[in-house]
PDB file of C-alpha atoms in Angstrom:
ATOM      1  CA  MET C   3      -7.997  38.170   6.143  1.00 46.00           C
ATOM      2  CA  ALA C   4      -9.394  35.801   8.770  1.00 51.00           C
ATOM      3  CA  GLU C   5      -7.781  36.163  12.149  1.00 49.00           C
ATOM      4  CA  TYR C   6      -6.411  33.029  13.823  1.00 49.00           C
ATOM      5  CA  ASP C   7      -8.085  32.408  17.174  1.00 51.00           C
ATOM      6  CA  LYS C   8      -5.359  30.635  19.127  1.00 52.00           C
ATOM      7  CA  ASP C   9      -7.597  29.994  22.123  1.00 47.00           C
ATOM      8  CA  LYS C  10     -10.574  28.447  20.358  1.00 49.00           C
ATOM      9  CA  GLN C  11     -10.660  24.645  20.214  1.00 56.00           C
ATOM     10  CA  ALA C  12     -12.735  22.923  17.532  1.00 50.00           C
ATOM     11  CA  LYS C  13     -15.147  20.570  19.227  1.00 64.00           C
ATOM     12  CA  GLU C  14     -16.816  18.494  16.544  1.00 88.00           C
ATOM     13  CA  TYR C  15     -14.930  16.292  14.097  1.00 93.00           C
ATOM     14  CA  TYR C  16     -17.830  13.921  13.355  1.00 93.00           C
ATOM     15  CA  THR C  17     -15.544  10.943  13.798  1.00 92.00           C
ATOM     16  CA  ASP C  18     -18.591   8.641  13.732  1.00 91.00           C
ATOM     17  CA  ILE C  19     -19.712   9.765  10.253  1.00 93.00           C
ATOM     18  CA  PRO C  20     -17.939   8.131   7.277  1.00 89.00           C
ATOM     19  CA  VAL C  21     -16.560  10.384   4.562  1.00 92.00           C
ATOM     20  CA  ASN C  22     -18.448  10.372   1.261  1.00 91.00           C
ATOM     21  CA  ASN C  23     -15.930   9.169  -1.353  1.00 91.00           C
ATOM     22  CA  TYR C  24     -18.342   9.770  -4.260  1.00 92.00           C
ATOM     23  CA  GLY C  25     -17.877   6.391  -5.874  1.00 93.00           C
ATOM     24  CA  PHE C  26     -14.093   5.960  -5.516  1.00 96.00           C
ATOM     25  CA  PHE C  27     -12.730   3.828  -2.698  1.00 97.00           C
ATOM     26  CA  LEU C  28     -10.092   6.294  -1.484  1.00 98.00           C
ATOM     27  CA  LYS C  29     -10.772   9.375   0.591  1.00 97.00           C
ATOM     28  CA  GLY C  30     -10.573  12.687  -1.231  1.00 97.00           C
ATOM     29  CA  ALA C  31      -9.545  11.152  -4.563  1.00 97.00           C
ATOM     30  CA  HIS C  32     -12.843  11.046  -6.458  1.00 96.00           C
ATOM     31  CA  SER C  33     -12.076  14.058  -8.691  1.00 96.00           C
ATOM     32  CA  LEU C  34      -8.501  13.103  -9.595  1.00 97.00           C
ATOM     33  CA  ASP C  35      -7.468  12.077 -13.105  1.00 96.00           C
ATOM     34  CA  TRP C  36      -7.581   8.429 -14.169  1.00 97.00           C
ATOM     35  CA  GLY C  37      -3.804   8.036 -14.090  1.00 97.00           C
ATOM     36  CA  MET C  38      -3.510   9.359 -10.568  1.00 97.00           C
ATOM     37  CA  LYS C  39      -6.357   7.144  -9.358  1.00 98.00           C
ATOM     38  CA  ASN C  40      -4.671   4.184 -11.000  1.00 98.00           C
ATOM     39  CA  ARG C  41      -1.391   4.927  -9.246  1.00 98.00           C
ATOM     40  CA  LEU C  42      -3.159   5.329  -5.903  1.00 98.00           C
ATOM     41  CA  SER C  43      -4.872   1.988  -6.536  1.00 98.00           C
ATOM     42  CA  ARG C  44      -1.435   0.385  -6.826  1.00 98.00           C
ATOM     43  CA  ILE C  45      -0.464   1.778  -3.403  1.00 98.00           C
ATOM     44  CA  PHE C  46      -3.763   1.242  -1.561  1.00 98.00           C
ATOM     45  CA  ARG C  47      -5.462  -2.116  -2.073  1.00 98.00           C
ATOM     46  CA  PRO C  48      -8.912  -1.470  -3.580  1.00 98.00           C
ATOM     47  CA  ASP C  49     -10.407  -4.430  -1.679  1.00 98.00           C
ATOM     48  CA  THR C  50      -9.463  -2.989   1.730  1.00 98.00           C
ATOM     49  CA  GLY C  51      -8.683   0.651   0.996  1.00 98.00           C
ATOM     50  CA  LYS C  52      -5.478   0.211   3.013  1.00 98.00           C
ATOM     51  CA  THR C  53      -1.722  -0.020   2.421  1.00 98.00           C
ATOM     52  CA  VAL C  54       1.375  -1.438   4.047  1.00 98.00           C
ATOM     53  CA  MET C  55       4.304   0.680   2.909  1.00 98.00           C
ATOM     54  CA  PHE C  56       7.851  -0.452   3.565  1.00 98.00           C
ATOM     55  CA  ALA C  57      10.038   2.570   4.380  1.00 97.00           C
ATOM     56  CA  ILE C  58      13.740   2.151   3.645  1.00 96.00           C
ATOM     57  CA  ASP C  59      14.661   5.756   2.812  1.00 93.00           C
ATOM     58  CA  HIS C  60      16.508   6.468   6.072  1.00 89.00           C
ATOM     59  CA  GLY C  61      19.940   6.322   4.458  1.00 85.00           C
ATOM     60  CA  TYR C  62      19.455   9.616   2.603  1.00 81.00           C
ATOM     61  CA  PHE C  63      20.193  11.536   5.814  1.00 81.00           C
ATOM     62  CA  GLN C  64      21.479   8.869   8.255  1.00 86.00           C
ATOM     63  CA  GLY C  65      23.807   6.879   6.012  1.00 83.00           C
ATOM     64  CA  PRO C  66      23.981   3.079   6.502  1.00 86.00           C
ATOM     65  CA  THR C  67      21.778   2.967   9.591  1.00 81.00           C
ATOM     66  CA  THR C  68      21.214  -0.251  11.548  1.00 84.00           C
ATOM     67  CA  GLY C  69      19.436  -2.773   9.366  1.00 90.00           C
ATOM     68  CA  LEU C  70      20.137  -0.911   6.123  1.00 91.00           C
ATOM     69  CA  GLU C  71      23.848  -1.605   5.782  1.00 95.00           C
ATOM     70  CA  ARG C  72      23.210  -4.063   2.922  1.00 95.00           C
ATOM     71  CA  PRO C  73      19.686  -3.598   1.591  1.00 95.00           C
ATOM     72  CA  ASP C  74      20.364  -6.085  -1.213  1.00 96.00           C
ATOM     73  CA  VAL C  75      20.836  -8.826   1.388  1.00 96.00           C
ATOM     74  CA  ASN C  76      18.164  -8.258   4.030  1.00 94.00           C
ATOM     75  CA  ILE C  77      15.717  -5.697   2.599  1.00 97.00           C
ATOM     76  CA  VAL C  78      14.956  -6.746  -0.971  1.00 98.00           C
ATOM     77  CA  PRO C  79      13.593 -10.193   0.098  1.00 97.00           C
ATOM     78  CA  LEU C  80      10.971  -8.415   2.240  1.00 98.00           C
ATOM     79  CA  MET C  81       9.679  -6.151  -0.534  1.00 98.00           C
ATOM     80  CA  PRO C  82       7.283  -8.645  -2.176  1.00 98.00           C
ATOM     81  CA  HIS C  83       5.305  -8.743   1.092  1.00 98.00           C
ATOM     82  CA  ALA C  84       4.578  -4.987   1.118  1.00 98.00           C
ATOM     83  CA  ASP C  85       2.015  -3.094  -0.942  1.00 98.00           C
ATOM     84  CA  ALA C  86       4.471  -0.283  -1.675  1.00 98.00           C
ATOM     85  CA  ILE C  87       8.126   0.486  -1.077  1.00 98.00           C
ATOM     86  CA  MET C  88       9.256   3.955   0.006  1.00 98.00           C
ATOM     87  CA  LEU C  89      12.856   4.709  -0.927  1.00 97.00           C
ATOM     88  CA  THR C  90      15.302   6.961  -2.771  1.00 96.00           C
ATOM     89  CA  ARG C  91      16.050   6.786  -6.474  1.00 96.00           C
ATOM     90  CA  GLY C  92      19.609   5.731  -5.739  1.00 96.00           C
ATOM     91  CA  ILE C  93      18.568   2.576  -3.909  1.00 97.00           C
ATOM     92  CA  LEU C  94      15.828   1.889  -6.455  1.00 97.00           C
ATOM     93  CA  ARG C  95      18.272   1.960  -9.362  1.00 97.00           C
ATOM     94  CA  THR C  96      21.184   0.189  -7.690  1.00 97.00           C
ATOM     95  CA  THR C  97      19.472  -2.408  -5.538  1.00 97.00           C
ATOM     96  CA  VAL C  98      15.845  -3.178  -6.393  1.00 98.00           C
ATOM     97  CA  PRO C  99      15.220  -5.783  -9.126  1.00 97.00           C
ATOM     98  CA  PRO C 100      13.307  -4.254 -12.047  1.00 97.00           C
ATOM     99  CA  SER C 101      11.091  -7.352 -11.977  1.00 97.00           C
ATOM    100  CA  LEU C 102       9.546  -6.173  -8.691  1.00 97.00           C
ATOM    101  CA  THR C 103       6.020  -4.987  -9.431  1.00 96.00           C
ATOM    102  CA  LYS C 104       5.240  -3.294  -6.130  1.00 98.00           C
ATOM    103  CA  ALA C 105       4.274   0.378  -6.121  1.00 98.00           C
ATOM    104  CA  VAL C 106       7.217   2.755  -5.690  1.00 98.00           C
ATOM    105  CA  VAL C 107       6.900   5.796  -3.423  1.00 98.00           C
ATOM    106  CA  MET C 108       9.987   7.893  -4.155  1.00 97.00           C
ATOM    107  CA  ARG C 109      11.680  10.249  -1.737  1.00 96.00           C
ATOM    108  CA  CYS C 110      12.197  13.532  -3.608  1.00 95.00           C
ATOM    109  CA  SER C 111      13.693  15.796  -0.941  1.00 91.00           C
ATOM    110  CA  GLY C 112      17.152  15.938   0.524  1.00 86.00           C
ATOM    111  CA  GLY C 113      19.979  18.152   1.708  1.00 80.00           C
ATOM    112  CA  PRO C 114      21.298  18.076   5.255  1.00 74.00           C
ATOM    113  CA  SER C 115      22.397  15.013   7.182  1.00 72.00           C
ATOM    114  CA  ILE C 116      21.727  14.214  10.833  1.00 72.00           C
ATOM    115  CA  LEU C 117      24.728  16.422  11.604  1.00 58.00           C
ATOM    116  CA  LYS C 118      22.851  19.531  10.441  1.00 70.00           C
ATOM    117  CA  GLU C 119      19.396  21.120  10.641  1.00 73.00           C
ATOM    118  CA  LEU C 120      17.173  18.541   8.938  1.00 75.00           C
ATOM    119  CA  SER C 121      14.460  20.996   7.936  1.00 79.00           C
ATOM    120  CA  ASP C 122      16.863  22.801   5.570  1.00 83.00           C
ATOM    121  CA  GLU C 123      15.849  20.614   2.617  1.00 87.00           C
ATOM    122  CA  GLU C 124      15.420  21.167  -1.110  1.00 89.00           C
ATOM    123  CA  LEU C 125      13.802  19.117  -3.853  1.00 94.00           C
ATOM    124  CA  ALA C 126      16.310  16.535  -5.026  1.00 93.00           C
ATOM    125  CA  VAL C 127      14.604  14.666  -7.888  1.00 95.00           C
ATOM    126  CA  ASP C 128      13.469  15.879 -11.300  1.00 95.00           C
ATOM    127  CA  ILE C 129       9.916  14.849 -12.177  1.00 96.00           C
ATOM    128  CA  GLU C 130      11.093  13.397 -15.485  1.00 97.00           C
ATOM    129  CA  ASP C 131      13.384  11.015 -13.641  1.00 97.00           C
ATOM    130  CA  ALA C 132      10.474   9.933 -11.453  1.00 97.00           C
ATOM    131  CA  ILE C 133       8.492   9.209 -14.614  1.00 97.00           C
ATOM    132  CA  ARG C 134      11.398   7.222 -16.070  1.00 97.00           C
ATOM    133  CA  MET C 135      11.378   5.026 -12.972  1.00 96.00           C
ATOM    134  CA  ASN C 136       7.622   4.422 -13.201  1.00 97.00           C
ATOM    135  CA  VAL C 137       6.914   5.637  -9.664  1.00 98.00           C
ATOM    136  CA  ALA C 138       3.415   5.496  -8.216  1.00 98.00           C
ATOM    137  CA  CYS C 139       3.936   8.400  -5.821  1.00 98.00           C
ATOM    138  CA  ILE C 140       6.435  11.144  -4.993  1.00 98.00           C
ATOM    139  CA  THR C 141       7.103  12.238  -1.440  1.00 97.00           C
ATOM    140  CA  LEU C 142       9.004  14.663   0.757  1.00 96.00           C
ATOM    141  CA  GLN C 143       9.179  15.837   4.357  1.00 93.00           C
ATOM    142  CA  VAL C 144       7.218  18.938   5.348  1.00 94.00           C
ATOM    143  CA  PHE C 145       8.477  20.736   8.448  1.00 91.00           C
ATOM    144  CA  ILE C 146       5.496  22.652   9.821  1.00 90.00           C
ATOM    145  CA  GLY C 147       6.805  24.833  12.636  1.00 87.00           C
ATOM    146  CA  GLY C 148      10.434  24.288  11.693  1.00 83.00           C
ATOM    147  CA  GLU C 149      13.027  26.956  10.965  1.00 85.00           C
ATOM    148  CA  TYR C 150      12.567  26.482   7.211  1.00 88.00           C
ATOM    149  CA  GLU C 151       8.780  26.020   7.205  1.00 90.00           C
ATOM    150  CA  THR C 152       8.095  28.341   4.260  1.00 93.00           C
ATOM    151  CA  ARG C 153      10.739  26.686   2.088  1.00 93.00           C
ATOM    152  CA  SER C 154       9.428  23.271   3.099  1.00 93.00           C
ATOM    153  CA  ILE C 155       5.882  24.181   2.088  1.00 95.00           C
ATOM    154  CA  LYS C 156       7.152  25.713  -1.158  1.00 96.00           C
ATOM    155  CA  ASN C 157       9.004  22.470  -1.915  1.00 96.00           C
ATOM    156  CA  MET C 158       5.789  20.536  -1.348  1.00 97.00           C
ATOM    157  CA  THR C 159       3.626  22.760  -3.549  1.00 98.00           C
ATOM    158  CA  ARG C 160       6.200  22.599  -6.353  1.00 97.00           C
ATOM    159  CA  LEU C 161       6.207  18.806  -6.089  1.00 98.00           C
ATOM    160  CA  VAL C 162       2.402  18.707  -6.060  1.00 98.00           C
ATOM    161  CA  ASP C 163       2.288  20.867  -9.198  1.00 98.00           C
ATOM    162  CA  MET C 164       4.805  18.638 -10.985  1.00 98.00           C
ATOM    163  CA  GLY C 165       2.879  15.548  -9.966  1.00 98.00           C
ATOM    164  CA  LEU C 166      -0.435  16.971 -11.162  1.00 98.00           C
ATOM    165  CA  ARG C 167       1.142  17.705 -14.522  1.00 97.00           C
ATOM    166  CA  TYR C 168       1.904  14.012 -15.047  1.00 97.00           C
ATOM    167  CA  GLY C 169      -0.724  12.243 -12.950  1.00 98.00           C
ATOM    168  CA  ILE C 170       1.575  11.274 -10.065  1.00 98.00           C
ATOM    169  CA  PRO C 171       0.241  11.739  -6.510  1.00 98.00           C
ATOM    170  CA  THR C 172       2.298  13.453  -3.812  1.00 98.00           C
ATOM    171  CA  MET C 173       2.574  12.177  -0.247  1.00 98.00           C
ATOM    172  CA  ALA C 174       3.545  14.803   2.320  1.00 98.00           C
ATOM    173  CA  VAL C 175       5.381  13.497   5.392  1.00 97.00           C
ATOM    174  CA  THR C 176       4.789  15.621   8.486  1.00 95.00           C
ATOM    175  CA  ALA C 177       8.245  15.871   9.997  1.00 84.00           C
ATOM    176  CA  VAL C 178       8.828  16.462  13.678  1.00 73.00           C
ATOM    177  CA  GLY C 179      11.929  18.424  14.563  1.00 58.00           C
ATOM    178  CA  LYS C 180      13.604  18.482  17.936  1.00 58.00           C
ATOM    179  CA  ASP C 181      11.563  21.466  19.137  1.00 60.00           C
ATOM    180  CA  MET C 182       8.146  20.342  17.875  1.00 63.00           C
ATOM    181  CA  VAL C 183       5.504  18.858  20.151  1.00 72.00           C
ATOM    182  CA  ARG C 184       3.990  15.520  19.136  1.00 82.00           C
ATOM    183  CA  ASP C 185       0.340  15.958  19.998  1.00 92.00           C
ATOM    184  CA  ALA C 186      -2.995  15.889  18.191  1.00 94.00           C
ATOM    185  CA  LYS C 187      -3.236  19.674  17.997  1.00 93.00           C
ATOM    186  CA  TYR C 188       0.070  19.917  16.143  1.00 93.00           C
ATOM    187  CA  PHE C 189      -0.664  17.024  13.787  1.00 96.00           C
ATOM    188  CA  ARG C 190      -4.154  18.322  13.005  1.00 96.00           C
ATOM    189  CA  LEU C 191      -2.487  21.562  11.910  1.00 94.00           C
ATOM    190  CA  ALA C 192       0.347  19.907   9.975  1.00 95.00           C
ATOM    191  CA  THR C 193      -1.764  17.342   8.137  1.00 97.00           C
ATOM    192  CA  ARG C 194      -4.480  19.852   7.252  1.00 97.00           C
ATOM    193  CA  ILE C 195      -1.940  22.326   5.846  1.00 97.00           C
ATOM    194  CA  CYS C 196      -0.454  19.603   3.646  1.00 97.00           C
ATOM    195  CA  ALA C 197      -3.871  18.544   2.345  1.00 98.00           C
ATOM    196  CA  GLU C 198      -5.110  22.111   1.860  1.00 98.00           C
ATOM    197  CA  LEU C 199      -2.073  22.874  -0.290  1.00 98.00           C
ATOM    198  CA  GLY C 200      -2.591  19.877  -2.525  1.00 98.00           C
ATOM    199  CA  ALA C 201      -0.974  16.698  -1.168  1.00 98.00           C
ATOM    200  CA  GLN C 202      -3.029  13.654  -2.137  1.00 98.00           C
ATOM    201  CA  VAL C 203      -1.745  11.532   0.801  1.00 98.00           C
ATOM    202  CA  VAL C 204      -0.309  12.536   4.174  1.00 98.00           C
ATOM    203  CA  LYS C 205       1.980  10.433   6.331  1.00 98.00           C
ATOM    204  CA  THR C 206       2.053  11.327  10.020  1.00 97.00           C
ATOM    205  CA  TYR C 207       2.770   9.935  13.456  1.00 96.00           C
ATOM    206  CA  TYR C 208       0.358   8.183  15.771  1.00 97.00           C
ATOM    207  CA  VAL C 209      -0.566   9.858  19.055  1.00 96.00           C
ATOM    208  CA  GLU C 210      -2.383   8.123  21.878  1.00 94.00           C
ATOM    209  CA  GLU C 211      -4.968  10.858  22.394  1.00 94.00           C
ATOM    210  CA  ASP C 212      -7.370  12.047  19.685  1.00 96.00           C
ATOM    211  CA  PHE C 213      -5.652  10.442  16.693  1.00 97.00           C
ATOM    212  CA  ASP C 214      -9.119   9.947  15.200  1.00 97.00           C
ATOM    213  CA  THR C 215      -9.565  13.735  15.088  1.00 97.00           C
ATOM    214  CA  ILE C 216      -6.357  14.044  13.036  1.00 97.00           C
ATOM    215  CA  VAL C 217      -7.725  11.552  10.534  1.00 98.00           C
ATOM    216  CA  ALA C 218     -11.222  13.062  10.491  1.00 97.00           C
ATOM    217  CA  SER C 219     -10.008  16.622   9.913  1.00 97.00           C
ATOM    218  CA  CYS C 220      -7.668  15.668   7.057  1.00 98.00           C
ATOM    219  CA  PRO C 221      -9.553  15.362   3.740  1.00 98.00           C
ATOM    220  CA  VAL C 222      -7.042  12.929   2.190  1.00 98.00           C
ATOM    221  CA  PRO C 223      -5.813   9.500   3.352  1.00 98.00           C
ATOM    222  CA  ILE C 224      -3.589   9.385   6.436  1.00 98.00           C
ATOM    223  CA  VAL C 225      -0.782   6.813   6.512  1.00 98.00           C
ATOM    224  CA  MET C 226       0.731   6.205   9.945  1.00 98.00           C
ATOM    225  CA  ALA C 227       4.505   6.536  10.271  1.00 96.00           C
ATOM    226  CA  GLY C 228       6.082   3.615  12.089  1.00 94.00           C
ATOM    227  CA  GLY C 229       8.724   5.727  13.817  1.00 91.00           C
ATOM    228  CA  LYS C 230      11.416   4.343  16.073  1.00 92.00           C
ATOM    229  CA  LYS C 231      11.815   0.656  16.850  1.00 96.00           C
ATOM    230  CA  LEU C 232       9.331  -0.693  19.387  1.00 97.00           C
ATOM    231  CA  PRO C 233       8.818  -4.175  20.813  1.00 97.00           C
ATOM    232  CA  GLU C 234       6.912  -6.168  18.208  1.00 98.00           C
ATOM    233  CA  LYS C 235       3.657  -6.388  20.145  1.00 98.00           C
ATOM    234  CA  ASP C 236       3.710  -2.637  20.816  1.00 98.00           C
ATOM    235  CA  ALA C 237       4.265  -1.881  17.119  1.00 98.00           C
ATOM    236  CA  LEU C 238       1.406  -4.187  16.163  1.00 98.00           C
ATOM    237  CA  ALA C 239      -0.834  -2.555  18.768  1.00 98.00           C
ATOM    238  CA  MET C 240       0.023   0.931  17.470  1.00 98.00           C
ATOM    239  CA  SER C 241      -0.786  -0.183  13.916  1.00 98.00           C
ATOM    240  CA  TYR C 242      -4.085  -1.684  15.046  1.00 98.00           C
ATOM    241  CA  ARG C 243      -5.159   1.450  16.916  1.00 98.00           C
ATOM    242  CA  ALA C 244      -4.238   3.699  13.981  1.00 98.00           C
ATOM    243  CA  ILE C 245      -6.264   1.605  11.538  1.00 98.00           C
ATOM    244  CA  GLN C 246      -9.218   1.349  13.904  1.00 98.00           C
ATOM    245  CA  GLU C 247      -9.139   5.132  14.320  1.00 98.00           C
ATOM    246  CA  GLY C 248      -9.306   5.746  10.582  1.00 97.00           C
ATOM    247  CA  ALA C 249      -5.798   5.571   9.110  1.00 98.00           C
ATOM    248  CA  SER C 250      -5.603   4.244   5.558  1.00 98.00           C
ATOM    249  CA  GLY C 251      -2.423   2.294   6.208  1.00 98.00           C
ATOM    250  CA  VAL C 252       0.971   2.234   7.852  1.00 98.00           C
ATOM    251  CA  ASP C 253       4.469   2.979   6.613  1.00 98.00           C
ATOM    252  CA  MET C 254       6.796   0.725   8.590  1.00 96.00           C
ATOM    253  CA  GLY C 255      10.563   0.700   8.374  1.00 96.00           C
ATOM    254  CA  ARG C 256      12.584   0.197  11.529  1.00 96.00           C
ATOM    255  CA  ASN C 257       9.794  -1.775  13.196  1.00 97.00           C
ATOM    256  CA  ILE C 258      10.196  -4.330  10.426  1.00 97.00           C
ATOM    257  CA  PHE C 259      13.824  -4.418   9.320  1.00 96.00           C
ATOM    258  CA  GLN C 260      15.218  -3.978  12.845  1.00 96.00           C
ATOM    259  CA  SER C 261      13.080  -6.817  14.192  1.00 97.00           C
ATOM    260  CA  ASP C 262      14.863 -10.080  14.957  1.00 96.00           C
ATOM    261  CA  TYR C 263      12.235 -11.672  12.697  1.00 97.00           C
ATOM    262  CA  PRO C 264      11.549  -9.113   9.947  1.00 97.00           C
ATOM    263  CA  LEU C 265       9.594 -11.405   7.606  1.00 97.00           C
ATOM    264  CA  ALA C 266       7.270 -12.485  10.405  1.00 98.00           C
ATOM    265  CA  MET C 267       6.795  -8.868  11.412  1.00 98.00           C
ATOM    266  CA  MET C 268       6.022  -7.812   7.849  1.00 98.00           C
ATOM    267  CA  LYS C 269       3.413 -10.549   7.495  1.00 98.00           C
ATOM    268  CA  SER C 270       1.893  -9.727  10.882  1.00 98.00           C
ATOM    269  CA  VAL C 271       1.556  -6.015  10.086  1.00 98.00           C
ATOM    270  CA  ASN C 272      -0.184  -6.988   6.839  1.00 98.00           C
ATOM    271  CA  ARG C 273      -2.750  -9.029   8.730  1.00 98.00           C
ATOM    272  CA  VAL C 274      -3.426  -6.175  11.151  1.00 98.00           C
ATOM    273  CA  VAL C 275      -3.887  -3.643   8.354  1.00 98.00           C
ATOM    274  CA  HIS C 276      -5.786  -5.728   5.815  1.00 98.00           C
ATOM    275  CA  GLU C 277      -7.544  -8.335   7.969  1.00 98.00           C
ATOM    276  CA  GLY C 278      -8.134  -6.465  11.222  1.00 98.00           C
ATOM    277  CA  LEU C 279      -6.263  -8.839  13.523  1.00 98.00           C
ATOM    278  CA  THR C 280      -6.132  -7.549  17.083  1.00 98.00           C
ATOM    279  CA  PRO C 281      -2.735  -6.984  18.711  1.00 98.00           C
ATOM    280  CA  ASP C 282      -3.032 -10.258  20.648  1.00 98.00           C
ATOM    281  CA  GLU C 283      -4.029 -12.210  17.539  1.00 98.00           C
ATOM    282  CA  ALA C 284      -1.282 -10.603  15.466  1.00 98.00           C
ATOM    283  CA  PHE C 285       1.388 -11.251  18.097  1.00 98.00           C
ATOM    284  CA  GLU C 286       0.292 -14.870  18.378  1.00 98.00           C
ATOM    285  CA  TYR C 287       0.566 -15.146  14.594  1.00 98.00           C
ATOM    286  CA  PHE C 288       4.001 -13.473  14.688  1.00 98.00           C
ATOM    287  CA  ASN C 289       5.262 -16.003  17.217  1.00 97.00           C
ATOM    288  CA  SER C 290       3.878 -18.891  15.159  1.00 97.00           C
ATOM    289  CA  ILE C 291       5.809 -17.924  12.017  1.00 97.00           C
ATOM    290  CA  LYS C 292       8.939 -16.203  13.304  1.00 91.00           C
ATOM    291  CA  GLY C 293      11.051 -19.219  12.413  1.00 82.00           C
ATOM    292  CA  GLU C 294      10.252 -18.701   8.716  1.00 78.00           C
ATOM    293  CA  GLY C 295      12.785 -17.105   6.419  1.00 63.00           C
TER     294      GLY C 295
END
């Protein structure tokens, strides 16, 4: 068994050399089945290779958090402007119009609330129910370094196996517990573990230093997690940097629905991700349309 050298730092990530996708537009997906490629193509736009996910799954452990008290009133109208919506099956069935044709990324883990240890999760959705709801992707949190790391990884590999059986990709979300350090070294480890064990997409946080090495060392697409609410220009700048450093999209929740102008923010994030607007250009655009809606 190879011995882990904790002192050795990898020095070459070849961040200037594009990955060979072997004829398919999405990183690491060239050998997947047709159905899985088709589902990924509903999440990531084939013309840009990028996605804007709209995360509204916070209620599964936080309850009716700020901005999600009435998703039927202030969240559903924003959904047509995203490429994919990330949510629980309960909100999908009770709140989202079946006429919505956006890709669904379904949260499949659950267990403790914010009052308990969040890493103590189990799988909470049967794959057949995911199929019934026509989801494009299944997802869960993976707590690398957490108290329940082994269980978390086991949950992910079980979900990956179920998804492979039916052509549904799995997105692993690298969770950060209260004792975990948010730096490139940690996220390189967490994202690589998720990809090595079969996840077809990995969602992770942006870090100011060496984010491009996280992306380069992960053989599947990285989607940046929006995280906590930031001032609009800061959130747009973070999205821009992540995309410029190789991310295949962003998954924004609080930075959209907690904005005073959520529709303008959603449209501005789209232009950063798909059109390459700089933070200054995107913020100018945001200010020009924030009276809409």
